[in-house]
Amino acid sequence: MTHSTPPHVAILDDEPEIRRMLADALEEAGFRTTCYGRATEFEAGLKRTAPDVCLVDLGLPDRDGLAVVHRLALESGAAIIIISGRAQVQDRVTGLELGADDYIIKPFDPAEVVARIRARLRKGRVETGASSQVAHFAGWRAHFDRYVLVDETGTETPFSHAEGEVLRLFLDSPNRLITRAQMQEALGGAAGESFDRAMDVRISRLRTKLGEDPKNPRLIKTIYGAGYIFLGEVRWA
Amino acid sequence: MTHSTPPHVAILDDEPEIRRMLADALEEAGFRTTCYGRATEFEAGLKRTAPDVCLVDLGLPDRDGLAVVHRLALESGAAIIIISGRAQVQDRVTGLELGADDYIIKPFDPAEVVARIRARLRKGRVETGASSQVAHFAGWRAHFDRYVLVDETGTETPFSHAEGEVLRLFLDSPNRLITRAQMQEALGGAAGESFDRAMDVRISRLRTKLGEDPKNPRLIKTIYGAGYIFLGEVRWA
DNA sequence: TCGAGAATGTTACGAATTCTAACAGTGCGA
DNA sequence: TCGCACTGTTAGAATTCGTAACATTCTCGA
């Protein structure tokens, strides 16, 4: 199920600048954060709130970081990501073996930390089942789980799997050129084939279902000689 | 989903020595492996068997590796680990964003690969071995010990063993594509036989018992040319 | 501005795939 | 043995989707 509140990330690192940097990047990315400088505080904090992800630095003043990770792995359901300056393979292997889900080496780029946290959360959500597969755009709702388009009046129009592949491609990167080659690749058409016409047809059918005016399509624009652009604001729910 | 058999890892890399090395290390560690040198073979293989983890090298001769990853993330429930020589942060971020669960940079140490695979599997395996025999989904309860379906009103509908096999397969991996080949393998239908029609019929009968509208099934969706998807949140009790 | 040629859109058709009803074989218990 | 439930098989209907053919639009040079 979807988080109604933003996911919560706990940060355990003894260096204030690093905490700051991580917290800033994560909040920027839409997460809630809590920072701790010592393992004792951290473990006390866990008793109050259960974070979704824990970022743990191994170099702690008051406790062995690996011991913290191990306890965490046993007792908490949170995803555990180690951040450490110790770059040896052996360090990484033991960290992961003790229950960490990921191991990031210092110095790190905050963008990668965010991406790795997202990857962990994404995976966690799958196990609860229904991934929310609904996109809102231009008055439409596309339900990829039920294969239906719903317009403003609530009328449902089913779409097929092939149409869905195209639509998903568009909704995944709106307002951005998608070349025919990219589309072909994404739709699994083997290269060099006469898949071109088939693609046109898929798009044509999709346009029809979206009620596009053939003379003046508002959502799926053709870029002659290049590809297509899907226009509009897309919100995934 | 309890693994009685060792977890299955699919390896996609164009360099034979790397495939060899990975396969050796993984088999040493107790995994089952299958190697592929090209994306086309790999995708063909996925139609037959669903691996638990996919190791994907981005530098492929016949297809863009990221496109392969993206499709995989959408269609398969497997954990995806990218292995790549491209070490830029931006590469890692896009790889993870496209749906990969981890990103390992070449050159790598096989021991770390094993550790990271274990970390992925550990997270997936939420269910304990205690074989739960009751599944809740979409207002239904399926009692596999008594072979009955119970709806919201408490009305019981018995289902047969063959129907149960299909239903269990669906309830074990909801919201993801199950190809006909995978289903055939899981249901023990010998390859090449005309088991196809039999499968259709099993599913048709199951749909009837679940009260599906033939024109617009809500739970068991057909993916033309590919297989089926069971939709909905499933809770085993 | 016009026209040729290329790129794209649309429609109709048919091959492949899937659905389902009816039938038949099998096994088991009364 | 009979009857019944289960399950595979068959065949015809329904659906999906690519292909071919034709229509339209676009680009660019004359």
XYZ file of N, CA and C in Angstrom, chain A residues 1 79 89 92-93 96-104 109 111-112 115-116 118-120 122-124 126-131 145-148 156 161 165 168-169 172 185-190, chain B residues 62-64 67 70-71 74-75 77 79 89 92-93 96-104 109 111-112 115-116 118-120 122-124 126 174-176 216 218 221 223-224 229 231-234:
282
model
N 0.848 -1.205 0.000
C 0.000 0.000 0.000
C 0.879 1.249 0.000
N 14.694 -1.163 6.447
C 15.807 -1.437 5.557
C 17.051 -0.791 6.141
N 36.558 -5.201 0.451
C 35.503 -6.140 0.112
C 35.050 -6.895 1.351
N 32.601 -5.012 3.375
C 31.263 -4.976 2.765
C 30.556 -6.302 2.952
N 31.303 -7.388 2.722
C 30.673 -8.700 2.836
C 30.158 -8.933 4.251
N 27.014 -6.797 4.934
C 25.809 -7.326 4.288
C 25.369 -8.620 4.961
N 26.349 -9.402 5.342
C 26.013 -10.684 5.942
C 25.368 -10.507 7.313
N 25.730 -9.425 7.982
C 25.150 -9.194 9.305
C 23.726 -8.671 9.212
N 23.276 -8.416 8.013
C 21.877 -8.035 7.883
C 21.626 -6.715 7.189
N 22.696 -6.032 6.768
C 22.471 -4.786 6.038
C 21.905 -5.099 4.661
N 21.125 -4.182 4.157
C 20.547 -4.370 2.828
C 21.404 -3.732 1.755
N 22.225 -2.789 2.163
C 23.086 -2.136 1.186
C 24.287 -1.563 1.916
N 25.320 -1.249 1.143
C 26.568 -0.786 1.734
C 27.115 0.286 0.813
N 27.196 1.503 1.308
C 27.666 2.611 0.492
C 28.994 3.095 1.047
N 27.865 10.182 -3.055
C 27.068 11.249 -3.639
C 25.645 11.133 -3.094
N 22.908 11.910 -4.201
C 21.930 11.449 -5.184
C 21.876 9.921 -5.216
N 23.033 9.315 -5.066
C 23.038 7.856 -5.091
C 22.389 7.302 -3.829
N 18.777 7.398 -4.400
C 18.350 6.355 -5.343
C 18.332 4.985 -4.678
N 19.324 4.730 -3.852
C 19.380 3.421 -3.198
C 18.281 3.282 -2.146
N 15.378 4.719 -2.346
C 14.165 4.500 -3.129
C 14.058 3.050 -3.581
N 15.195 2.508 -4.004
C 15.185 1.111 -4.462
C 14.737 0.192 -3.324
N 15.218 0.474 -2.115
C 14.829 -0.359 -0.981
C 13.345 -0.237 -0.699
N 10.955 0.703 -2.674
C 10.185 0.141 -3.777
C 10.025 -1.355 -3.572
N 11.125 -1.988 -3.274
C 11.095 -3.424 -3.092
C 10.186 -3.820 -1.939
N 10.238 -3.027 -0.891
C 9.417 -3.338 0.255
C 7.936 -3.266 -0.048
N 6.437 -3.916 -2.801
C 5.948 -5.001 -3.638
C 5.351 -6.114 -2.797
N 5.993 -6.382 -1.664
C 5.554 -7.533 -0.891
C 4.151 -7.332 -0.323
N 3.755 -6.103 -0.149
C 2.410 -5.883 0.354
C 1.374 -6.057 -0.743
N 1.840 -6.242 -1.970
C 0.882 -6.545 -3.024
C 0.661 -5.393 -3.949
N -0.613 -5.083 -4.147
C -1.013 -4.140 -5.170
C -0.127 -2.904 -5.228
N 0.712 -2.848 -6.215
C 1.470 -1.645 -6.438
C 0.498 -0.629 -7.032
N -3.434 -1.377 -13.439
C -3.718 -2.659 -12.814
C -4.993 -3.274 -13.391
N -5.904 -2.436 -13.800
C -7.156 -2.980 -14.337
C -7.267 -2.808 -15.841
N -6.272 -2.157 -16.413
C -6.294 -1.930 -17.852
C -7.521 -1.151 -18.293
N -7.795 -0.053 -17.587
C -8.880 0.818 -18.017
C -8.469 2.279 -17.928
N -15.516 4.341 -18.231
C -14.329 3.507 -18.344
C -14.147 2.991 -19.766
N -3.130 -4.717 -23.559
C -1.760 -4.749 -23.042
C -0.816 -3.970 -23.952
N 1.419 -0.692 -22.944
C 2.876 -0.547 -23.004
C 3.251 0.834 -23.529
N 2.197 3.581 -20.985
C 3.098 3.612 -19.830
C 4.407 4.294 -20.194
N 4.898 3.993 -21.375
C 6.139 4.614 -21.827
C 5.981 6.128 -21.843
N 5.621 7.555 -18.299
C 6.865 7.482 -17.531
C 7.798 8.638 -17.860
N 12.624 -0.304 -28.804
C 13.397 -1.039 -27.822
C 12.558 -1.348 -26.589
N 11.872 -0.322 -26.117
C 11.097 -0.486 -24.897
C 9.940 -1.457 -25.098
N 9.407 -1.482 -26.281
C 8.262 -2.349 -26.532
C 8.706 -3.731 -26.952
N 10.000 -3.947 -26.960
C 10.494 -5.291 -27.197
C 10.483 -5.716 -28.647
N 10.252 -4.790 -29.541
C 10.318 -5.154 -30.949
C 11.764 -5.414 -31.320
N 12.016 -6.587 -31.867
C 13.389 -6.890 -32.280
C 13.807 -5.888 -33.349
N 23.551 -6.703 -28.134
C 22.358 -6.657 -28.989
C 21.233 -5.767 -28.482
N 21.395 -5.140 -27.324
C 20.275 -4.345 -26.825
C 20.800 -3.397 -25.760
N 20.108 -2.328 -25.526
C 20.498 -1.435 -24.448
C 20.165 -2.098 -23.114
N 17.311 -0.721 -21.001
C 15.968 -1.061 -21.464
C 15.582 -2.447 -20.966
N 14.641 -2.132 -17.343
C 13.350 -1.486 -17.154
C 12.201 -2.466 -17.389
N 12.291 -3.181 -18.475
C 11.237 -4.160 -18.757
C 11.153 -5.196 -17.656
N 9.397 -4.043 -14.649
C 7.957 -3.929 -14.783
C 7.277 -5.296 -14.783
N 7.917 -6.251 -15.394
C 7.208 -7.500 -15.645
C 7.540 -8.618 -14.679
N 9.129 -10.283 -11.033
C 9.238 -9.993 -9.615
C 10.639 -10.222 -9.097
N 14.574 -9.939 -8.147
C 15.476 -8.863 -7.758
C 16.444 -8.637 -8.906
N 28.299 8.275 -11.035
C 27.155 8.329 -10.133
C 25.860 8.391 -10.944
N 24.696 5.077 -12.042
C 24.136 4.278 -10.961
C 22.731 4.756 -10.623
N 22.581 6.074 -10.557
C 21.272 6.604 -10.196
C 20.217 6.209 -11.231
N 19.334 2.490 -10.902
C 18.486 2.199 -9.750
C 17.083 2.753 -9.957
N 17.036 3.904 -10.593
C 15.736 4.527 -10.789
C 14.872 3.733 -11.776
N 15.545 3.093 -12.708
C 14.795 2.304 -13.690
C 14.278 1.001 -13.110
N 14.640 0.727 -11.894
C 14.058 -0.448 -11.275
C 15.048 -1.470 -10.748
N 16.346 -1.200 -10.918
C 17.320 -2.144 -10.377
C 17.318 -2.067 -8.855
N 17.630 -3.168 -8.218
C 17.670 -3.192 -6.760
C 19.074 -2.933 -6.237
N 20.054 -3.157 -7.095
C 21.427 -2.920 -6.675
C 22.274 -2.672 -7.907
N 23.448 -2.112 -7.687
C 24.317 -1.743 -8.803
C 25.747 -2.026 -8.375
N 26.379 -2.935 -9.045
C 27.743 -3.326 -8.685
C 28.675 -2.913 -9.819
N 34.251 -8.232 -6.808
C 34.681 -9.446 -6.135
C 33.476 -10.379 -6.025
N 32.699 -12.546 -4.044
C 32.172 -12.690 -2.685
C 31.159 -11.589 -2.389
N 31.436 -10.394 -2.896
C 30.487 -9.316 -2.641
C 29.200 -9.543 -3.421
N 27.197 -11.859 -1.449
C 26.631 -11.219 -0.257
C 25.450 -10.328 -0.634
N 25.583 -9.624 -1.738
C 24.492 -8.730 -2.124
C 23.269 -9.523 -2.591
N 22.453 -12.426 -1.449
C 21.847 -12.935 -0.219
C 21.012 -11.853 0.458
N 21.545 -10.629 0.456
C 20.813 -9.537 1.086
C 19.464 -9.346 0.392
N 19.462 -9.448 -0.928
C 18.204 -9.270 -1.654
C 17.224 -10.379 -1.317
N 17.135 -12.330 1.289
C 16.735 -12.285 2.684
C 15.502 -11.410 2.850
N 15.523 -10.290 2.135
C 14.412 -9.352 2.274
C 13.127 -9.902 1.660
N 13.284 -10.587 0.513
C 12.094 -11.092 -0.154
C 11.374 -12.149 0.656
N 9.775 -13.184 3.298
C 9.117 -12.690 4.493
C 8.378 -13.810 5.199
N 1.299 -12.432 -6.788
C 0.275 -11.557 -7.348
C 0.904 -10.350 -8.032
N 0.142 -9.727 -8.888
C 0.549 -8.465 -9.530
C 1.822 -8.594 -10.342
N 2.034 -9.765 -10.871
C 3.164 -9.854 -11.790
C 2.862 -10.878 -12.869
N -14.702 -8.602 -18.570
C -13.863 -7.670 -17.843
C -13.413 -8.281 -16.516
N -11.574 -8.997 -13.194
C -10.918 -8.061 -12.287
C -9.713 -8.701 -11.626
N -6.127 -11.426 -15.060
C -6.049 -10.731 -16.343
C -5.257 -11.563 -17.340
N -2.818 -11.595 -20.473
C -1.917 -10.780 -21.270
C -1.697 -11.526 -22.571
N -2.316 -11.014 -23.585
C -2.304 -11.679 -24.877
C -0.876 -11.955 -25.326
N -1.877 -12.296 -15.287
C -1.523 -11.576 -14.078
C -2.681 -11.690 -13.103
N -4.350 -9.944 -10.035
C -4.326 -8.616 -9.452
C -4.923 -8.586 -8.067
N -4.342 -7.781 -7.209
C -4.933 -7.586 -5.903
C -3.932 -7.837 -4.800
N -4.320 -7.388 -3.625
C -3.457 -7.572 -2.479
C -3.771 -8.917 -1.858
N -2.744 -9.683 -1.596
C -2.939 -11.015 -1.041
C -2.301 -11.093 0.331
